[in-house]
Each structure stands twice: as structure tokens, then as C-alpha cells.
mmCIF file of C-alpha atoms in Angstrom:
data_model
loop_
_atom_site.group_PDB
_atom_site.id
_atom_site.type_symbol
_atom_site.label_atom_id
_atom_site.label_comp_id
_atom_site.label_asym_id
_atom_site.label_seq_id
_atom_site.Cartn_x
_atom_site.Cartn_y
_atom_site.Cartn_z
ATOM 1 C CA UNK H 1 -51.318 -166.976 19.168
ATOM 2 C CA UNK H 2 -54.286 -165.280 20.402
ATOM 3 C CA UNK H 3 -52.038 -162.050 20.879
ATOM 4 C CA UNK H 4 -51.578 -161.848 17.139
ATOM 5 C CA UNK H 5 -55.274 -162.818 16.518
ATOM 6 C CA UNK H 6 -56.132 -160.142 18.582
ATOM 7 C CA UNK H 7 -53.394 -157.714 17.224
ATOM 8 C CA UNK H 8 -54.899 -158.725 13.594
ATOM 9 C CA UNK H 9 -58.337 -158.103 14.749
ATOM 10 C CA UNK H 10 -57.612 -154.968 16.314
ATOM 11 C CA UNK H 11 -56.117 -153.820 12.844
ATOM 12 C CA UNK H 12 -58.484 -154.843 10.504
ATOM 13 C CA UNK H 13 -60.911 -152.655 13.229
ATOM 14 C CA UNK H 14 -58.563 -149.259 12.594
ATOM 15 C CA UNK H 15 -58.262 -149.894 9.013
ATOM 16 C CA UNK H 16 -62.478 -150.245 8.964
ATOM 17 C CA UNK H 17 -62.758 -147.437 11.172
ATOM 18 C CA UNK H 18 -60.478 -144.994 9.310
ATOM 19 C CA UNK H 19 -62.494 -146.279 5.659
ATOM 20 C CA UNK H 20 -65.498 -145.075 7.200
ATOM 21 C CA UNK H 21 -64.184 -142.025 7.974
ATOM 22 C CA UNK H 22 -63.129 -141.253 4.639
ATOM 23 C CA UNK H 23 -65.438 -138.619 2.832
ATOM 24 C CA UNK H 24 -66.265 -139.836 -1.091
ATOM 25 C CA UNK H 25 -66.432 -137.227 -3.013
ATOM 26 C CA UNK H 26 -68.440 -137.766 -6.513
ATOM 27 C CA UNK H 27 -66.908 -136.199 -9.006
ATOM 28 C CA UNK H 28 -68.080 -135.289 -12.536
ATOM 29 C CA UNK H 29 -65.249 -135.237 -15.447
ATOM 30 C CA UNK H 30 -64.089 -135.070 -19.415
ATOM 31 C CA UNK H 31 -60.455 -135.591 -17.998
ATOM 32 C CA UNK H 32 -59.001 -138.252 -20.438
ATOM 33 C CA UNK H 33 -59.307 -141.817 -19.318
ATOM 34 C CA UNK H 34 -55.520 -142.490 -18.731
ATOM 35 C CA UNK H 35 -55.517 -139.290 -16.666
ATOM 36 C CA UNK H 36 -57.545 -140.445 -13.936
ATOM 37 C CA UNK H 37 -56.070 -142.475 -11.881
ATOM 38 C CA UNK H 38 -53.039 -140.301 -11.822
ATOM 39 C CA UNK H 39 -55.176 -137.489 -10.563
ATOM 40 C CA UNK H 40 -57.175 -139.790 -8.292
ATOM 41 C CA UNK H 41 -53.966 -140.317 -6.312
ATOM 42 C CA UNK H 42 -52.453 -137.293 -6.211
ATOM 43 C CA UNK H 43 -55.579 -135.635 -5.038
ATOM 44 C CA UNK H 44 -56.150 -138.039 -2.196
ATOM 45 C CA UNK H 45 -52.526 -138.240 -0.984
ATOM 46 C CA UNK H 46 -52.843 -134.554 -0.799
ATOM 47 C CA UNK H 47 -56.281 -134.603 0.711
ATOM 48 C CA UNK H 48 -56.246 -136.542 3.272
ATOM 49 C CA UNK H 49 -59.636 -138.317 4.261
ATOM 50 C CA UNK H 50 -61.263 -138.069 1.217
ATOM 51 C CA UNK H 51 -62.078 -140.315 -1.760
ATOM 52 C CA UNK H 52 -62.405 -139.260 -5.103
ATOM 53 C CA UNK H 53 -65.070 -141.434 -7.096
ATOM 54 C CA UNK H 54 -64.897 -140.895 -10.781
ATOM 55 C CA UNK H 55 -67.702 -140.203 -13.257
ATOM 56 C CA UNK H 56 -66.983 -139.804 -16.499
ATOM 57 C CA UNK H 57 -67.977 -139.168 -19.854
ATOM 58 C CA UNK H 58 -67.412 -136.670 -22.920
ATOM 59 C CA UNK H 59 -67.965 -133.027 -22.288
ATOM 60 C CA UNK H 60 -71.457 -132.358 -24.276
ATOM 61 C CA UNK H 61 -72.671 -135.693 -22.015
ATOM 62 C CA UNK H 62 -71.487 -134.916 -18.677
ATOM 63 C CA UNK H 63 -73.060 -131.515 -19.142
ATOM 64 C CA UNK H 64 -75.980 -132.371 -20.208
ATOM 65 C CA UNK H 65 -76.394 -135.377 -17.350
ATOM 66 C CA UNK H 66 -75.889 -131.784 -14.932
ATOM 67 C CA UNK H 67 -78.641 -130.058 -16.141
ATOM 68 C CA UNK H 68 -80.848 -132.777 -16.076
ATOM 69 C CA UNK H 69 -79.846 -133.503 -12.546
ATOM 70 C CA UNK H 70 -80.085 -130.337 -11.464
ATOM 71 C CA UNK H 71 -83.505 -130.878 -9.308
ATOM 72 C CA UNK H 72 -82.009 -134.159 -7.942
ATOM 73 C CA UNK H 73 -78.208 -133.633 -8.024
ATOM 74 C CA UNK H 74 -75.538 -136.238 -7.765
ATOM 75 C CA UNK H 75 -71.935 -134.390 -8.036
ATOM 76 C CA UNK H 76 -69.942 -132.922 -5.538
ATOM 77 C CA UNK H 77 -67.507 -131.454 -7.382
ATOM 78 C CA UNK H 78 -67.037 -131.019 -11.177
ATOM 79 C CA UNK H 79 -63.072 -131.181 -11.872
ATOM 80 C CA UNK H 80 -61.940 -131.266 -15.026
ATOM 81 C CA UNK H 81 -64.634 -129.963 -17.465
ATOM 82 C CA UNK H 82 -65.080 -127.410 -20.370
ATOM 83 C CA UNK H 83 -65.391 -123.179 -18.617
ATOM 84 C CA UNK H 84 -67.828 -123.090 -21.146
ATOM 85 C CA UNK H 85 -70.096 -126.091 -19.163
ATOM 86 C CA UNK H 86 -69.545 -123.986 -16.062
ATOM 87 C CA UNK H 87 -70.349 -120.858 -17.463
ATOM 88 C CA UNK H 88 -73.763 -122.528 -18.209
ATOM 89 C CA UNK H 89 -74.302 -123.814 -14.647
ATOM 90 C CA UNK H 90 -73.561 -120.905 -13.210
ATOM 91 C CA UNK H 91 -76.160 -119.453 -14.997
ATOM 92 C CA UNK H 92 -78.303 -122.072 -13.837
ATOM 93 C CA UNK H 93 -77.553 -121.464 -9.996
ATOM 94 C CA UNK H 94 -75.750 -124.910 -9.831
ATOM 95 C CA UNK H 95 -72.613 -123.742 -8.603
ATOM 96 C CA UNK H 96 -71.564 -123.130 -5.165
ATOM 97 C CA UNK H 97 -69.636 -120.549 -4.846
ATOM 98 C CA UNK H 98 -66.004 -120.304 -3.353
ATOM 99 C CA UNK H 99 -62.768 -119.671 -3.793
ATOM 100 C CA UNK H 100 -59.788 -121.988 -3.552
ATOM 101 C CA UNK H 101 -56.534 -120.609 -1.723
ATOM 102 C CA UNK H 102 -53.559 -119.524 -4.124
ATOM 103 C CA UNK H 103 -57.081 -118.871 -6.203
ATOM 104 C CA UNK H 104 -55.008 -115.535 -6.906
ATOM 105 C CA UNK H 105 -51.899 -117.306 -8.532
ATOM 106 C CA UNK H 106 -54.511 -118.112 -11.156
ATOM 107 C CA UNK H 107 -54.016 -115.976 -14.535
ATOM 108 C CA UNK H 108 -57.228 -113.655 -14.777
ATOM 109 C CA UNK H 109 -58.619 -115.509 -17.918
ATOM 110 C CA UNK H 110 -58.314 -118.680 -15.592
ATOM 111 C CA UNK H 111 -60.527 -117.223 -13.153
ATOM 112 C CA UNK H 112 -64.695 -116.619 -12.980
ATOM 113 C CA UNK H 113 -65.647 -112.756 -12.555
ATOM 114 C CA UNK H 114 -67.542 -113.502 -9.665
ATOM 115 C CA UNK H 115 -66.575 -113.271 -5.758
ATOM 116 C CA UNK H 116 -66.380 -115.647 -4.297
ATOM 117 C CA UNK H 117 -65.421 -117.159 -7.436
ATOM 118 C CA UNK H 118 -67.999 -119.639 -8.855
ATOM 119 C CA UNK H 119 -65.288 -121.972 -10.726
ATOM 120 C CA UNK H 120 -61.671 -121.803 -11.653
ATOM 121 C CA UNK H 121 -59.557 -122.469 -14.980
ATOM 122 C CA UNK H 122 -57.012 -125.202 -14.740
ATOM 123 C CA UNK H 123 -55.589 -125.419 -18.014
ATOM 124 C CA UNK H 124 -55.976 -124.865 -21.646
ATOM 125 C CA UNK H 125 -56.664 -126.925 -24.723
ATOM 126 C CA UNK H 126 -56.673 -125.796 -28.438
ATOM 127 C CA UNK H 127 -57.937 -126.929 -31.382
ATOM 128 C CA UNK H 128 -55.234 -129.135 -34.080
ATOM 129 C CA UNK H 129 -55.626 -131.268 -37.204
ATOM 130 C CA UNK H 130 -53.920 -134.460 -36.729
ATOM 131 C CA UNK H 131 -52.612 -135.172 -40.501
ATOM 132 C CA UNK H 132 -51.565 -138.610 -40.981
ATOM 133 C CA UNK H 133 -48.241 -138.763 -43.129
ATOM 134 C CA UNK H 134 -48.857 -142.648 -44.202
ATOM 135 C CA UNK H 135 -51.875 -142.279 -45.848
ATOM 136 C CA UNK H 136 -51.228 -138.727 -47.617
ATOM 137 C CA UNK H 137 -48.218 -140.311 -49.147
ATOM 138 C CA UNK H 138 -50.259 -143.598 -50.381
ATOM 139 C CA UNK H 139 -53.200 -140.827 -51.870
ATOM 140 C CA UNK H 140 -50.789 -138.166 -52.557
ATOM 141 C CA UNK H 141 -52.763 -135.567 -50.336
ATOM 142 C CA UNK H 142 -51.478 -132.201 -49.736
ATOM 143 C CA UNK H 143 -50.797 -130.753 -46.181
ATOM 144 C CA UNK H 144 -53.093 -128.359 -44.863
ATOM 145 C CA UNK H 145 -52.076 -125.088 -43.417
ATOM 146 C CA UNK H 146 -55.529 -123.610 -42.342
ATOM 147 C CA UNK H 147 -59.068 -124.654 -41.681
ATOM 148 C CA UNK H 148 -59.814 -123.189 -45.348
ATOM 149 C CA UNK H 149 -57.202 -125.624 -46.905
ATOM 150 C CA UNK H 150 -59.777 -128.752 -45.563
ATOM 151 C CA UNK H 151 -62.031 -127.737 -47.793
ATOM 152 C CA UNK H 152 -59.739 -129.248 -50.724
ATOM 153 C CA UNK H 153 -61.922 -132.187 -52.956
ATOM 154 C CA UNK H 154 -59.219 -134.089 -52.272
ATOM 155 C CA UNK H 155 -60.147 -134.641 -48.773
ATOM 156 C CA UNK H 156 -63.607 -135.969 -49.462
ATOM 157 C CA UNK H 157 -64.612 -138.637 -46.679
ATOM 158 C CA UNK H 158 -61.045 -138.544 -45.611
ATOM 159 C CA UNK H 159 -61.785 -136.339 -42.397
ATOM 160 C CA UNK H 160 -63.037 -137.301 -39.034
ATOM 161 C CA UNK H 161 -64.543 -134.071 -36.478
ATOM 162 C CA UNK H 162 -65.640 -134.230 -32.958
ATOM 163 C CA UNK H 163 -69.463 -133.684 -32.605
ATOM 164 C CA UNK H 164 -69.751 -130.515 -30.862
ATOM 165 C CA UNK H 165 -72.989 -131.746 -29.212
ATOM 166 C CA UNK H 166 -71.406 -134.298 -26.917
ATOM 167 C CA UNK H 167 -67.082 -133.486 -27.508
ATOM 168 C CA UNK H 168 -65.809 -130.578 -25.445
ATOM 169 C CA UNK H 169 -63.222 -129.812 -28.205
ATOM 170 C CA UNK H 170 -66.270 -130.249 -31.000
ATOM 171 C CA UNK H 171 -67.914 -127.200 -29.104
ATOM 172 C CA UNK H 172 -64.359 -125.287 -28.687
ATOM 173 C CA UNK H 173 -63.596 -126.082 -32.779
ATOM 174 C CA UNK H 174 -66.942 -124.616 -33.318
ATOM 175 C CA UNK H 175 -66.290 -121.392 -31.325
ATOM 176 C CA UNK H 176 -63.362 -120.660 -33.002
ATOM 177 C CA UNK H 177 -64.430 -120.551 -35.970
ATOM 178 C CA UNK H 178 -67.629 -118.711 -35.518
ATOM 179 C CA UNK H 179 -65.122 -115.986 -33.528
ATOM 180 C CA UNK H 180 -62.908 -115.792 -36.453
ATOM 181 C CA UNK H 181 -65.074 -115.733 -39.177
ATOM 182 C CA UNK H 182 -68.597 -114.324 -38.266
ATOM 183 C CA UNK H 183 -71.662 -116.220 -37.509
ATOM 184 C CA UNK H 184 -73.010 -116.466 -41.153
ATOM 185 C CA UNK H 185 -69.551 -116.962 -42.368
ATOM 186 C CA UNK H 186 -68.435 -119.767 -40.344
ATOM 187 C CA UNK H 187 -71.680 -121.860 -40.813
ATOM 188 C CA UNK H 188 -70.581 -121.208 -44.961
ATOM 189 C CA UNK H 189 -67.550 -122.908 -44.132
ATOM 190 C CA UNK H 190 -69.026 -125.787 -42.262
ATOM 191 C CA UNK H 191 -71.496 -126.469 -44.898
ATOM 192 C CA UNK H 192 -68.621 -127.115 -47.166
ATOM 193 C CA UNK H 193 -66.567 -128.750 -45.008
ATOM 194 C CA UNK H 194 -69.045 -130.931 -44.337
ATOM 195 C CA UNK H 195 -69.023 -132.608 -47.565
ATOM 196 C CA UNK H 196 -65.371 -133.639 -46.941
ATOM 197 C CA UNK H 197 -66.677 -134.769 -43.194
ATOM 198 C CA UNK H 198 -66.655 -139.085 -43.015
ATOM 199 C CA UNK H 199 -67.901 -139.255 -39.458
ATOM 200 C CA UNK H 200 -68.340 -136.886 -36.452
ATOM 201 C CA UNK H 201 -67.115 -139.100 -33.751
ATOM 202 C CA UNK H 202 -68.890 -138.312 -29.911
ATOM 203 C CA UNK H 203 -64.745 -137.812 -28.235
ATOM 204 C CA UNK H 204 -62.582 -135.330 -28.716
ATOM 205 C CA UNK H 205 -59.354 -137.809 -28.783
ATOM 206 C CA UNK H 206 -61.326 -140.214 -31.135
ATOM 207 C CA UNK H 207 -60.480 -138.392 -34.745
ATOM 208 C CA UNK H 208 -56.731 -138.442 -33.896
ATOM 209 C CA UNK H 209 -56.869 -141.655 -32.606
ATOM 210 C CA UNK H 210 -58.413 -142.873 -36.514
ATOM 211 C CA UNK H 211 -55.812 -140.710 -37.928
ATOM 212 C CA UNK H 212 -53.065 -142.016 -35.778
ATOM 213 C CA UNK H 213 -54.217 -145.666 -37.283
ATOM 214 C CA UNK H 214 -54.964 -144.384 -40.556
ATOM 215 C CA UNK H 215 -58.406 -144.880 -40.672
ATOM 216 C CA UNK H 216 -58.758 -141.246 -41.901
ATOM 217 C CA UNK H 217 -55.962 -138.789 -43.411
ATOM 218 C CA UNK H 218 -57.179 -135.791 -41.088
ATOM 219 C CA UNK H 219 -58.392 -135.805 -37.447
ATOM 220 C CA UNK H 220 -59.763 -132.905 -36.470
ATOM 221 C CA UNK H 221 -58.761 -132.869 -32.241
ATOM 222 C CA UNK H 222 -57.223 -131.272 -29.469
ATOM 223 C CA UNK H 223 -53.820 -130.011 -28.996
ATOM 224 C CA UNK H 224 -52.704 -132.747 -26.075
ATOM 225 C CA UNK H 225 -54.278 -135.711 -27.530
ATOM 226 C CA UNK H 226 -52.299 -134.900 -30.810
ATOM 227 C CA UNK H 227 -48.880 -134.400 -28.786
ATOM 228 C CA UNK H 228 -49.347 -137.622 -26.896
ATOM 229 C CA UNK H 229 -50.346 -139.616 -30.176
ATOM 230 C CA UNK H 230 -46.952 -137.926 -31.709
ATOM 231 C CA UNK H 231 -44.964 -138.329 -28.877
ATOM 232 C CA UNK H 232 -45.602 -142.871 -29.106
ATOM 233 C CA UNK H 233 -44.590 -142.988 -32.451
ATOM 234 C CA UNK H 234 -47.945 -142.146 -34.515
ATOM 235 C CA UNK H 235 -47.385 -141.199 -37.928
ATOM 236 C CA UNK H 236 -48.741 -137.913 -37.894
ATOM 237 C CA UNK H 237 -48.193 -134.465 -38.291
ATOM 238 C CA UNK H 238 -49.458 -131.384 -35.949
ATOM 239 C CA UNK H 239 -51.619 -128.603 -37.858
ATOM 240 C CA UNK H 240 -51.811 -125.869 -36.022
ATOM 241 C CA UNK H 241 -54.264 -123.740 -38.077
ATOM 242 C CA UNK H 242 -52.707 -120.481 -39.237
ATOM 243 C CA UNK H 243 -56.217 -118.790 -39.299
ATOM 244 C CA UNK H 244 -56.654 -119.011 -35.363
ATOM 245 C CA UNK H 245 -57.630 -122.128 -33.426
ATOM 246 C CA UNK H 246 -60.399 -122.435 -31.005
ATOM 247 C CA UNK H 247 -59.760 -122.804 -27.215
ATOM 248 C CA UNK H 248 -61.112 -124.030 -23.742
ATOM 249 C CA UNK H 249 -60.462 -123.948 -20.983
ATOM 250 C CA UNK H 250 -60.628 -126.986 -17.715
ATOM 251 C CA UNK H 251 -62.468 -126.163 -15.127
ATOM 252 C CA UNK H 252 -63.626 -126.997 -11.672
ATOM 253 C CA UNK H 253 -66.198 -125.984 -9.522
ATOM 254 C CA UNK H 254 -68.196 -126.885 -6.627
ATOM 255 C CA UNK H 255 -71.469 -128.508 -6.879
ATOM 256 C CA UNK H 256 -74.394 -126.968 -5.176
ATOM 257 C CA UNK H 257 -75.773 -129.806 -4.047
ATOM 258 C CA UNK H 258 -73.213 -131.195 -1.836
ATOM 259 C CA UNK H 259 -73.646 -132.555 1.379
ATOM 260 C CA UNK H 260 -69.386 -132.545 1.817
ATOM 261 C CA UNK H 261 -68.833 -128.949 1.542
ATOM 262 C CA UNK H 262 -65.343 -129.174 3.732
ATOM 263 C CA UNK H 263 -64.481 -132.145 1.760
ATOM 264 C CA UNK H 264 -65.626 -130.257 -1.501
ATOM 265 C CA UNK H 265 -63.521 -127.196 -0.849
ATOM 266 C CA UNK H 266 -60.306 -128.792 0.070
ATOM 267 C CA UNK H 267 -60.416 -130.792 -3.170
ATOM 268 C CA UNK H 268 -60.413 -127.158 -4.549
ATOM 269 C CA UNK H 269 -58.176 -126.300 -2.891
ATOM 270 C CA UNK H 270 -55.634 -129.218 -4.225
ATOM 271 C CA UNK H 271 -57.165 -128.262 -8.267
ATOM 272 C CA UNK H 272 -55.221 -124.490 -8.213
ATOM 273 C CA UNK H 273 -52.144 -125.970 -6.149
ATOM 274 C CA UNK H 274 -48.866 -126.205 -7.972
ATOM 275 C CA UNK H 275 -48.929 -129.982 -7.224
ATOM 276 C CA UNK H 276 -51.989 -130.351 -9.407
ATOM 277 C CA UNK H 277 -50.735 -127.663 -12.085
ATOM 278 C CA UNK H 278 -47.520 -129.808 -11.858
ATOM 279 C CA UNK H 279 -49.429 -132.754 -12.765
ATOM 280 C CA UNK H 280 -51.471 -131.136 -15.737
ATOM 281 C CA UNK H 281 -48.679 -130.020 -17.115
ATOM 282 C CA UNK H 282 -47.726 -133.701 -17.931
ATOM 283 C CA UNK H 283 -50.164 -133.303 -20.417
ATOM 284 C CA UNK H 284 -51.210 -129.871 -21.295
ATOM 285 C CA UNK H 285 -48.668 -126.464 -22.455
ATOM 286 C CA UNK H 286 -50.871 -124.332 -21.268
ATOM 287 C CA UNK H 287 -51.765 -123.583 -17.784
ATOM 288 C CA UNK H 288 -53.522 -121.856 -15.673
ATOM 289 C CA UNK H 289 -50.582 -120.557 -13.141
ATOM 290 C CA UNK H 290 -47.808 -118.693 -14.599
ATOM 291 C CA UNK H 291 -45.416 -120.081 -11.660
ATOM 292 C CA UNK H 292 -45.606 -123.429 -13.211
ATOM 293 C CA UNK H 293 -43.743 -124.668 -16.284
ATOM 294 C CA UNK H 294 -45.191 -127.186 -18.256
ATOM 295 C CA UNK H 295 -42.963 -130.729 -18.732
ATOM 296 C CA UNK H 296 -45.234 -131.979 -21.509
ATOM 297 C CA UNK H 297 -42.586 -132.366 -24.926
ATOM 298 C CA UNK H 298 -42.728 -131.362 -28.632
ATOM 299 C CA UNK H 299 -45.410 -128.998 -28.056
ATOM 300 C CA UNK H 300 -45.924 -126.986 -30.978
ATOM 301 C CA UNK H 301 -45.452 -122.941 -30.399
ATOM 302 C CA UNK H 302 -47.672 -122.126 -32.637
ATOM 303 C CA UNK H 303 -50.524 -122.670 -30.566
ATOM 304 C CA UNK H 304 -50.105 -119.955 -27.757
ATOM 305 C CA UNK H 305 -49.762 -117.457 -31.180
ATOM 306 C CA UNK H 306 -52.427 -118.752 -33.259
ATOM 307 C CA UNK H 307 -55.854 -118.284 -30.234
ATOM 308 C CA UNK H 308 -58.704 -117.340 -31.755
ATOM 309 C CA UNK H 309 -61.051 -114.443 -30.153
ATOM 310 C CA UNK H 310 -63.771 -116.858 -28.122
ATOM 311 C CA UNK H 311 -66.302 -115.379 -25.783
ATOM 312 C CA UNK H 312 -66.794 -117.548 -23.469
ATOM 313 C CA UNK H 313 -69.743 -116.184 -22.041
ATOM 314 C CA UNK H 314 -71.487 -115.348 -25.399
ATOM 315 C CA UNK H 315 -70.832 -119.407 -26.457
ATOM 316 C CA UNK H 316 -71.933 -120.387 -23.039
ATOM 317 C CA UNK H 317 -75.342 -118.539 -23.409
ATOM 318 C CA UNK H 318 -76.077 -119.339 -26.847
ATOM 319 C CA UNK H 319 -74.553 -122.711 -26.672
ATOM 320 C CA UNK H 320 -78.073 -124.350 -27.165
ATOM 321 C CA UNK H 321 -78.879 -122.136 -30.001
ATOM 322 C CA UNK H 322 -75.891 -123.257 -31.232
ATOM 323 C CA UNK H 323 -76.050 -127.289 -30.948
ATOM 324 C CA UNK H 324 -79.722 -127.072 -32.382
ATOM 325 C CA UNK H 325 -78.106 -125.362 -35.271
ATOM 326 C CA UNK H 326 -75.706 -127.898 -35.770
ATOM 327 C CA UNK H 327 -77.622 -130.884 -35.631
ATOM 328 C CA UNK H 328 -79.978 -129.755 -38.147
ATOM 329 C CA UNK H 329 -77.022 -129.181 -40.529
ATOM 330 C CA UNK H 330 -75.036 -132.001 -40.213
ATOM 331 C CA UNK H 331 -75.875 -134.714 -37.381
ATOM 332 C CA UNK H 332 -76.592 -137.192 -40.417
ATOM 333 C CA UNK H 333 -72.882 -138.249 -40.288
ATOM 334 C CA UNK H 334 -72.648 -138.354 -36.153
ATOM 335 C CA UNK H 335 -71.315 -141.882 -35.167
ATOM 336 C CA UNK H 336 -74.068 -144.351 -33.683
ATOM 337 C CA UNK H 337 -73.871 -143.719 -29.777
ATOM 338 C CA UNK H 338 -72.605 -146.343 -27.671
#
């Protein structure tokens, strides 16, 4: 008996011991919610030691927490956020730099023009319209083509949009259409549109989520959310615009403030492996190595054809400019914030 108490004792010590030894890694993210602990294990079954502690939010909020940290920082690593975001804290100095190996497996437009490398593209995601079927039948709504076809009376409070302020795919929505249609253009167009606009919702999966229940007829979203949604069962149909669709890319990055720079670049390491690009392309058609296929089903073609022209590094510098601009025009209609 006191073998086995000793045995048990002895075990409970190595099983302490090696949970001490583990490195926690804070790490900043707009990955979805159901994403995460998928992610979580993959990385630290790859990583040995290490332990990845989420924090999470929408894009425009996790950013924004960043730059207000940025005297006092918090994050190790930022994995999983908009290359617009990073393109802004580089800018800001907050980005250590380094590059992951198999960093040059990456396509160039996944990849930060600096070297070492200051952050790294992991995937893609695209602007849709989630148009729910149900409720166009019971209103006898057409089906849009294009982002011009919104504009249609007929939608009046009928459409939900990400707020660009605090939704990744708000800002990317934006983007595209101010690099399709010209600054004083596109603004036209979302002064009009925003007549037909019932709420700007602070996620990006939120306004396919009301379509998907048929809270709304139109959810303007992201290309993945609207796949998964379609892929349960949801009564909806894909848009993809035929007058080019904004796009962003996931990041990752190192944080400058770290105190686990080993731990730190080894998790980078894992974010450009094809085990991780395996595992985003459960959920995203686009990727950021070419030597990976994608698994995720019933992903419209459309979308790789139909990219608008984005500069990322003109949106990322003006992207203040930008949000100001759009909160004086139309942050009446924002949802309350939780």
C-alpha cells in the first residue's frame, strides 16, 4: 500500500513538474469561436511545452485592445487576425520581427515585404451576401447579383452588415468597395445602401447567422461563415458579388512584447506548417500555401474570380480616416454593444 501511495505521489509530482514547465503563450484572435479549440490542440500537440491561452474578440476590438496596450502589452502572439490589423502594428513598431520556417512555401501576397518578415498570411476570406430563400419567397424579393442590386426599395430594413469599426469582414466589405468604385463613389453607394441597412451587427458571422434564421432576407458576411451556414442545412443562398468582392487576409505575428520569444517563434513556426494549413482548410478555400488543397465543400468558384483590387497597405494607413468616416455616416443603426 504505501508503494502505490508513493508511486501516486511520485506521479502527481511529474505531472506538476512538467505543468510548470509548460510555457503559456497569450494569444490574441478573431478566429471563429468553434475554431478554437481545434486549433488549440493541434498547435500544442505539435508544440510541445507550450500552452496556448485564448483571447478573443471581433477584429475592429482585438485591434483596437493592441493599440491601447501597446505601452503595457499583454499578447505574445497574434494568430489569426485581419493583415490589415498587422499592417497597422507594424507601423506602430509592435511587431517582432521573424520569420517562420517553410515561411517561403507561403504565396508572396501571403507574406509581409519586410525581412525578417514582420507577420505572415494564413488564409483568405471574401466578402458574400447570405440571401435567405424562405423569406424572399414569403415577400417575393428578387435575388441579387451585385452590391448595386442591394440597393433595390424592396430591400428596405431587410439587410443586416457587419460594422466595419469592430468586424474584420465590415472593414474588408468596405475596402472592396472603395477599391472598385473610387473613394467618392463608394461612400455614394453606402449612403444609399444605408437606407436599406436594419442593423450593423459588431461580428462578421452575425448577419448570416440572422439570415440563416430569417431574421433578415440578406446578410451581408464572409465567404466561410456562409459555406458552413449552407453546408447544416440553412436556407440560404451564396451571392458572390459579380462587381468584385472585398478580401482579407489571416494573419499572425509575433508580439513585441514577449517575454517567450522561443515559445513565440515555434508557435510560428506550427501557423505556416501544412498541418495548420491542413486544418484551415477545414474551413477556408483559400490558402496561403499552394501545396495544400483545401477540404472545405460547396465552395463557390466564383470567389477566387470575382477579388476586388484592395491595397492593403493604403487601407491599413488610412484605416482610421476611414472608421471616423463611417461612423459619422451611419453608426446610428450599429447594434447596442454587449
Amino acid at each position: 500500500m504505501r508503494r502505490l501511495l508513493l508511486a501516486a505521489a511520485c506521479a502527481l509530482a511529474f505531472t506538476a513538474s512538467a505543468e510548470a514547465q509548460r510555457t503559456r503563450l497569450t494569444v490574441y484572435t478573431a478566429f471563429e469561436n468553434d475554431q478554437l479549440p481545434v486549433f488549440k490542440q493541434a498547435a500544442e500537440r505539435a508544440v510541445p511545452g507550450i500552452e496556448v491561452v485564448w483571447v478573443r474578440d471581433s477584429t475592429g476590438i482585438v485591434t483596437t485592445r493592441l493599440l491601447a496596450e501597446k505601452d503595457n502589452p499583454r499578447a505574445d502572439v497574434i494568430w489569426g487576425l485581419s493583415a490589415f490589423s498587422l499592417i497597422r502594428l507594424e507601423a506602430e513598431n509592435m511587431l517582432k520581427p521573424y520569420t517562420p520556417k517553410e515561411a517561403e512555401a507561403l504565396r508572396p501576397q501571403f507574406r509581409s515585404e519586410r525581412n525578417p518578415m514582420t507577420w505572415v498570411g494564413l488564409d483568405a476570406f471574401v466578402a458574400a451576401i447570405c440571401f435567405n430563400t424562405v423569406v424572399a419567397q414569403q415577400r417575393g424579393l428578387p435575388k441579387p447579383a451585385s452590391w448595386t442590386d442591394l440597393l433595390n426599395p424592396a430591400y428596405r430594413g431587410l439587410i443586416a452588415m457587419p460594422n466595419p469599426a469592430s468586424s474584420g469582414t465590415g472593414l474588408l466589405t468596405v475596402a472592396g468597395w472603395l477599391g472598385t468604385k473610387g473613394e467618392a463613389p463608394a461612400w455614394e453607394f453606402m449612403t444609399r445602401l444605408h437606407d436599406n441597412i436594419a442593423v450593423y451587427t459588431h461580428s462578421g458571422s452575425a448577419p448570416c447567422n440572422n439570415a440563416a434564421r430569417g431574421e433578415y432576407a440578406i446578410g451581408i458576411t464572409f465567404d466561410m461563415r456562409a459555406v458552413a451556414l449552407k453546408n447544416q442545412g440553412a436556407p440560404i443562398d451564396i451571392v458572390v458579388p459579380t462587381d468584385g468582392v472585398g478580401f482579407d487576409l489571416e494573419a499572425a505575428a509575433i508580439h513585441r512584447g514577449t517575454r517567450h520569444i522561443d515559445a513565440a517563434r515555434r508557435l510560428m513556426d506550427f501557423a505556416v506548417s501544412k498541418e495548420a494549413m491542413e486544418l484551415y482548410g477545414r474551413y477556408y478555400a483559400l490558402l496561403g500555401r499552394a501545396d495544400v488543397q483545401p477540404t472545405v465543400q460547396n465552395y463557390p468558384p466564383e470567389f477566387s474570380q470575382r477579388l476586388a483590387d484592395v491595397d492593403f497597405a493604403s487601407v491599413a494607413a488610412n484605416r482610421d480616416r476611414i472608421l471616423a468616416e463611417w461612423a459619422r455616416r451611419f453608426d446610428g443603426k450599429s447594434a447596442p454593444r454587449n
